[in-house]
XYZ file of C-alpha atoms in Angstrom:
476
model
C 197.114 106.932 170.978
C 194.824 103.882 171.122
C 192.510 104.077 174.153
C 194.020 107.472 174.956
C 192.228 110.628 176.025
C 193.138 113.968 174.410
C 191.724 116.811 176.470
C 192.600 119.574 174.043
C 192.328 120.070 170.278
C 195.073 118.547 168.139
C 196.097 120.257 164.896
C 198.662 118.535 162.676
C 198.461 120.658 159.544
C 200.471 119.786 156.438
C 202.334 116.985 158.249
C 203.815 113.834 156.737
C 203.364 110.511 158.532
C 205.448 107.409 157.914
C 202.932 105.188 159.714
C 199.167 105.397 160.030
C 198.040 107.105 163.253
C 196.296 104.694 165.639
C 193.334 106.220 167.487
C 191.454 103.039 168.282
C 188.836 103.827 170.967
C 190.539 107.125 171.720
C 188.612 110.033 173.252
C 189.333 113.418 171.652
C 187.997 116.941 171.523
C 189.050 117.882 168.003
C 191.453 116.422 165.456
C 192.685 118.321 162.431
C 194.995 116.579 159.912
C 194.270 119.032 157.068
C 196.690 118.922 154.093
C 198.694 116.110 155.686
C 200.023 112.959 153.999
C 199.057 109.771 155.813
C 199.510 106.080 154.959
C 196.050 105.556 156.426
C 194.205 106.198 159.679
C 193.066 103.603 162.233
C 190.338 105.141 164.383
C 187.652 102.518 164.954
C 185.361 103.392 167.870
C 186.999 106.782 168.276
C 184.976 109.363 170.258
C 185.418 112.944 169.067
C 183.688 115.766 170.933
C 184.509 118.137 168.069
C 185.165 118.001 164.359
C 187.462 115.484 162.708
C 189.181 117.138 159.756
C 190.995 115.394 156.911
C 190.520 118.291 154.506
C 192.925 118.176 151.555
C 194.736 115.140 152.941
C 196.609 112.622 150.811
C 195.748 109.172 152.201
C 197.621 106.218 150.728
C 196.079 103.529 152.912
C 192.728 102.618 154.414
C 190.869 105.066 156.637
C 189.044 103.058 159.281
C 186.422 104.950 161.267
C 183.977 102.112 161.877
C 181.627 102.742 164.824
C 183.216 106.168 165.357
C 181.225 108.847 167.158
C 181.743 112.454 166.064
C 179.649 115.110 167.788
C 180.441 117.654 165.081
C 181.312 117.034 161.411
C 183.716 114.775 159.558
C 185.603 116.618 156.827
C 187.124 114.733 153.885
C 186.676 117.521 151.350
C 189.366 117.755 148.665
C 191.036 114.656 150.124
C 192.839 112.221 147.824
C 192.839 108.546 148.754
C 194.300 105.367 147.318
C 192.592 103.086 149.771
C 189.070 102.518 151.105
C 187.308 104.695 153.656
C 185.336 102.700 156.226
C 182.575 104.533 158.110
C 180.385 101.516 158.783
C 178.280 101.985 161.884
C 179.685 105.467 162.527
C 177.570 108.205 164.101
C 178.275 111.735 162.910
C 176.072 114.359 164.529
C 177.081 117.058 162.082
C 177.766 116.668 158.359
C 179.870 114.262 156.357
C 181.795 116.439 153.911
C 183.435 114.737 150.917
C 183.060 117.637 148.505
C 185.554 117.579 145.597
C 187.324 114.583 147.148
C 189.100 112.038 144.932
C 188.593 108.558 146.309
C 190.114 105.378 144.899
C 189.235 102.204 146.745
C 190.929 99.857 144.307
C 189.148 96.493 144.470
C 187.215 97.562 147.569
C 184.559 100.202 148.120
C 185.995 103.683 147.845
C 183.645 104.853 150.613
C 181.669 102.506 152.852
C 179.110 103.921 155.298
C 176.914 100.879 155.898
C 174.379 101.503 158.691
C 176.063 104.781 159.549
C 174.206 107.861 160.794
C 174.805 111.455 159.658
C 172.798 114.117 161.431
C 173.130 117.127 159.153
C 173.555 115.701 155.688
C 176.218 114.491 153.299
C 178.018 117.147 151.243
C 179.586 115.368 148.285
C 179.350 117.795 145.413
C 181.904 117.111 142.634
C 183.093 113.939 144.347
C 185.222 111.573 142.242
C 185.239 107.935 143.327
C 186.681 104.784 141.784
C 185.072 101.802 143.403
C 181.652 101.514 144.946
C 180.285 104.298 147.110
C 178.485 102.020 149.577
C 175.729 103.740 151.561
C 173.490 100.773 152.355
C 171.400 101.454 155.451
C 172.789 104.976 155.835
C 170.593 107.372 157.850
C 170.890 111.039 156.844
C 169.170 113.755 158.857
C 169.467 116.358 156.113
C 170.291 116.239 152.397
C 172.477 113.796 150.496
C 174.239 115.963 147.907
C 176.238 114.252 145.161
C 175.666 116.912 142.536
C 178.175 116.776 139.690
C 179.946 113.737 141.105
C 181.830 111.208 139.006
C 181.507 107.603 140.188
C 183.316 104.790 138.404
C 182.928 101.063 138.943
C 182.167 99.477 135.521
C 180.150 96.293 135.554
C 179.331 96.676 139.263
C 177.664 99.182 141.590
C 179.005 102.698 141.343
C 176.570 103.922 144.029
C 174.871 101.415 146.333
C 172.361 103.241 148.529
C 169.778 100.564 149.226
C 167.608 100.675 152.377
C 168.825 104.217 153.024
C 166.858 106.864 154.917
C 167.224 110.541 153.975
C 165.050 113.149 155.690
C 165.318 115.752 152.932
C 166.496 115.561 149.305
C 168.906 113.351 147.398
C 170.706 115.501 144.819
C 172.442 113.629 142.015
C 171.866 116.154 139.246
C 174.742 116.195 136.804
C 176.003 112.869 138.173
C 178.248 110.806 135.898
C 178.415 107.128 136.742
C 179.974 104.114 135.084
C 178.232 101.269 136.838
C 174.903 100.808 138.551
C 173.264 103.463 140.729
C 170.950 101.843 143.281
C 168.415 103.323 145.698
C 166.203 100.255 146.163
C 163.881 100.219 149.196
C 165.195 103.570 150.403
C 163.034 106.218 152.072
C 163.603 109.793 150.910
C 161.621 112.537 152.596
C 162.016 115.053 149.777
C 162.861 114.569 146.128
C 165.398 112.586 144.164
C 167.125 114.762 141.575
C 168.976 112.992 138.772
C 168.510 115.717 136.161
C 171.118 115.655 133.376
C 172.777 112.647 135.000
C 174.596 110.199 132.739
C 174.678 106.609 133.933
C 176.270 103.834 131.869
C 175.907 100.171 132.746
C 175.184 98.550 129.344
C 173.289 95.280 129.378
C 172.307 95.637 133.034
C 170.390 97.992 135.305
C 171.682 101.564 135.216
C 169.364 103.157 137.794
C 167.399 101.123 140.343
C 164.569 102.728 142.314
C 162.644 99.566 143.088
C 160.551 99.854 146.249
C 161.762 103.376 146.986
C 159.446 105.721 148.928
C 159.654 109.444 148.137
C 157.928 112.342 149.814
C 158.219 114.479 146.682
C 159.189 113.838 143.057
C 161.791 112.051 140.999
C 163.291 114.809 138.848
C 165.021 113.118 135.913
C 164.753 115.695 133.142
C 167.519 115.130 130.620
C 168.658 111.876 132.226
C 170.774 109.675 129.922
C 171.249 105.994 130.655
C 172.829 103.023 128.960
C 171.092 100.233 130.786
C 167.727 99.745 132.369
C 165.910 102.238 134.595
C 163.907 100.305 137.200
C 161.234 101.945 139.332
C 159.341 98.722 140.025
C 157.185 99.071 143.131
C 158.278 102.653 143.813
C 155.883 104.856 145.805
C 156.326 108.461 144.706
C 154.176 111.140 146.310
C 154.916 113.647 143.577
C 155.743 113.118 139.916
C 158.074 110.813 138.039
C 159.538 113.324 135.581
C 161.481 111.845 132.657
C 161.015 114.773 130.295
C 163.578 114.730 127.482
C 165.327 111.739 129.031
C 167.168 109.269 126.810
C 166.965 105.706 128.093
C 168.657 102.870 126.210
C 168.420 99.138 126.906
C 168.091 97.146 123.655
C 167.919 93.836 125.545
C 164.623 94.599 127.298
C 162.622 97.361 128.948
C 164.499 100.663 128.965
C 162.000 101.864 131.575
C 160.671 99.158 133.879
C 158.061 100.884 136.054
C 155.798 97.952 136.867
C 153.805 98.422 140.054
C 154.964 102.025 140.394
C 152.700 104.617 142.044
C 153.086 108.354 141.433
C 150.914 111.422 141.117
C 152.124 112.086 137.569
C 154.270 110.464 134.921
C 156.033 112.838 132.534
C 157.367 111.287 129.317
C 157.278 114.367 127.073
C 160.167 114.202 124.629
C 161.525 111.019 126.212
C 163.570 108.803 123.882
C 162.861 105.097 124.457
C 163.681 103.936 120.941
C 166.376 101.501 122.111
C 164.276 99.406 124.470
C 160.781 98.636 125.679
C 158.427 100.410 128.075
C 156.794 98.484 130.907
C 154.082 100.153 133.008
C 152.303 96.994 134.131
C 150.069 97.482 137.189
C 151.297 101.044 137.736
C 149.052 103.821 139.014
C 149.271 107.482 138.031
C 146.804 110.337 138.311
C 148.015 111.904 135.057
C 150.241 110.578 132.285
C 151.938 113.207 130.110
C 153.140 111.546 126.921
C 152.984 112.091 123.184
C 152.099 108.957 121.162
C 155.530 108.910 119.529
C 157.108 108.540 122.981
C 155.912 104.951 123.205
C 158.491 102.576 121.680
C 157.903 99.662 119.308
C 156.935 97.381 122.192
C 155.083 98.304 125.366
C 153.624 96.433 128.346
C 150.579 98.245 129.731
C 148.422 95.546 131.314
C 147.060 96.831 134.632
C 148.167 100.443 134.057
C 145.709 102.781 135.796
C 145.422 106.526 135.262
C 142.815 109.281 135.416
C 143.794 111.562 132.553
C 146.114 111.633 129.543
C 147.904 114.740 128.377
C 147.969 116.252 125.822
C 144.377 115.788 124.675
C 144.467 113.941 121.345
C 142.154 112.078 119.015
C 141.634 108.421 119.965
C 143.278 107.198 116.772
C 146.602 108.626 117.947
C 146.296 107.000 121.370
C 145.312 103.570 120.064
C 148.534 102.804 118.197
C 150.631 101.911 121.298
C 147.862 99.612 122.574
C 148.140 97.538 119.428
C 151.877 97.065 120.050
C 151.519 95.595 123.527
C 153.969 92.768 124.057
C 151.242 90.783 125.833
C 149.025 90.916 122.744
C 145.384 91.794 123.272
C 145.011 93.554 126.642
C 141.359 94.599 127.233
C 142.235 96.544 130.390
C 144.320 99.030 128.389
C 141.399 99.836 126.093
C 138.982 100.232 129.000
C 141.379 102.606 130.771
C 141.701 104.772 127.672
C 137.942 104.769 127.107
C 137.343 105.726 130.748
C 139.834 108.609 130.417
C 137.874 110.020 127.477
C 134.593 109.576 129.344
C 135.896 111.502 132.342
C 136.427 114.546 130.122
C 133.003 114.097 128.526
C 134.152 112.795 125.134
C 131.780 109.826 124.779
C 132.306 109.586 121.017
C 136.033 109.007 121.545
C 135.272 106.447 124.267
C 133.043 104.510 121.844
C 135.803 104.629 119.211
C 138.246 103.111 121.701
C 135.842 100.333 122.673
C 135.169 99.595 119.019
C 138.946 99.298 118.485
C 139.049 96.941 121.471
C 136.551 94.580 119.805
C 138.438 94.734 116.526
C 141.721 93.869 118.249
C 140.018 91.014 120.063
C 138.605 89.765 116.758
C 142.130 89.420 115.356
C 142.940 86.919 118.127
C 139.911 84.688 117.492
C 139.559 81.620 115.237
C 138.230 81.998 111.693
C 134.539 81.294 112.325
C 134.431 83.796 115.198
C 136.181 86.389 113.079
C 133.504 86.091 110.386
C 130.795 86.805 112.940
C 132.893 89.682 114.243
C 133.158 91.217 110.779
C 129.372 90.964 110.416
C 128.856 92.786 113.714
C 131.417 95.396 112.759
C 129.955 96.125 109.341
C 126.352 96.151 110.465
C 126.299 97.854 113.854
C 129.952 98.572 114.711
C 129.709 96.141 117.635
C 126.875 98.268 118.984
C 128.943 101.479 119.130
C 127.688 102.829 115.779
C 123.887 103.152 116.180
C 123.643 105.466 113.157
C 125.033 102.670 111.012
C 122.311 100.379 112.403
C 119.669 102.963 111.492
C 121.050 103.054 107.954
C 120.733 99.271 107.675
C 117.183 99.488 108.990
C 116.282 101.967 106.283
C 117.934 99.791 103.630
C 116.020 96.700 104.807
C 112.812 98.721 104.942
C 113.359 99.711 101.303
C 114.134 96.102 100.272
C 111.078 94.766 102.101
C 108.775 97.461 100.712
C 109.873 96.794 97.131
C 109.664 93.009 97.493
C 106.178 93.008 99.032
C 104.940 95.701 96.652
C 105.828 93.400 93.766
C 104.284 90.372 95.477
C 101.499 91.025 97.953
C 101.254 88.323 100.643
C 97.936 86.558 101.004
C 95.637 87.751 103.816
C 95.398 85.492 106.849
C 91.616 85.856 106.866
C 90.212 86.937 103.490
C 87.768 89.764 103.773
C 88.959 90.751 107.230
C 91.717 92.991 108.519
C 93.268 96.182 107.121
C 94.257 96.808 103.531
C 97.773 95.748 102.648
C 100.475 98.427 102.568
C 104.009 97.202 101.674
C 105.838 99.998 103.559
C 103.830 99.593 106.764
C 104.002 95.795 106.504
C 107.836 95.903 106.203
C 108.017 98.370 109.092
C 105.825 96.052 111.188
C 108.253 93.191 110.530
C 111.369 95.217 111.332
C 110.288 96.975 114.504
C 109.924 94.769 117.598
C 107.117 95.519 120.056
C 105.468 98.033 117.677
C 102.355 96.507 116.080
C 100.618 98.134 113.128
C 98.384 95.083 112.575
C 99.917 94.271 109.200
C 102.201 91.398 110.284
C 99.402 89.212 111.652
C 96.917 90.129 108.903
C 99.009 88.731 106.034
C 100.939 85.488 105.454
C 103.684 85.548 102.803
C 104.437 82.329 100.975
C 107.529 80.646 99.502
C 110.774 82.585 99.785
C 108.873 85.731 100.742
C 108.126 83.991 104.024
C 111.854 83.492 104.584
C 112.365 87.163 103.729
C 109.893 88.090 106.457
C 111.750 85.905 108.967
C 115.028 87.602 108.013
C 113.509 91.071 108.445
C 112.123 90.143 111.869
C 115.432 88.756 113.174
C 117.552 91.592 111.787
C 115.012 94.107 113.022
C 115.457 92.927 116.604
C 119.241 93.364 116.437
C 119.290 96.670 114.578
C 116.386 98.336 116.341
C 117.787 97.373 119.736
C 121.105 98.952 118.770
C 119.397 102.190 117.689
C 117.313 102.341 120.868
C 120.415 101.759 122.995
C 122.200 104.616 121.249
C 119.230 106.956 121.792
C 118.999 105.957 125.440
C 122.712 106.601 125.911
C 122.329 110.079 124.403
C 119.343 110.932 126.591
C 121.121 109.713 129.740
C 124.098 111.969 128.961
C 121.747 114.945 128.686
């Protein structure tokens, strides 16, 4: 029937064909081969003004519908195939129905719909496919539903849906895949649901979402993968939800989300023990994660967020920062400090910045570390003004006792105020303040060096105390 025109509907139900029907460039109203056995179907460039039904068919050869045009729907539900299905470049105005079908493409793709167009969605619930389901460049006007499907192509791509456009949702909840599942650079108007999916591609990428654009969320609660989950460069309007997911990739990052943008990141109860976590240069409004979620090695340089949930003490949040695979990353500490400041916890922010200086000190040479320890012990790198006040009081006591035991000689005998060891020591320690004692007396010998020490330490410690007071007043 190549090039033929069929003016009426054709129903060949439960038939057995010895040769594959040839409908190349045929024009039909409706074709129904339901429950038939066919050694294939050759229908490239076919034009069907109604539905094309292969429901429950047993197809032992290739089904070729490249560049076909179907004004209604194409039904392959419950079909069993032992050859590839080619829909490349096809235009289906209705739905593509492959629900509960069993497809076996052998060495080829079990289903290929490269650059095809489906107006009302793909219904593929409980689909079983051996060989790649190839949907590269597919345009779907509705929902792509692969809920509960079983896709098998070990060591290769089980589902290749790169550069795909879907107006509504992509439903892969309960999916089981042996091989890679890829959605790179696809545009999905709604959400991507991979809840409770199990994807195994050990040693390689299990789920690729690099460069994907989503109008809603990625729902991946309970996802289990053997292999890497990549969301590098993804732009997610809603949340990236990996609650209670179990991601395993011992050879590298189990979750590689570098450059990812999403409203929220949910990692509550996520198991990343067998692999690393990379969130380099990612941007989230809120990150939901318990400290124990973060694995032994993380990469957080450039990670930007507004808030962290749940609210915890800074000591619990600092541990992952110390395990960064890039070593000392100042940006990570500043982000955490800023998050505490946004909720008004300035004490926690100072604790984080103090930890930042201590981590930095561990990367410095020996002489710099000694100076760092001095700053830490004395003033806590400027973030512990109370400690500085304590040192001031201790120095005031030392100076008062020393100069009480040995009064310095007056600069001009017979002139000036009477000597008072406490006021004299206070005059040495406090910059700017002048009680007239410092200029009126001149200590000699090592007492002169003691006065120099009190003056220099006074500048450092008093400045730290004043800065702390100013910070408190500005907060009020």
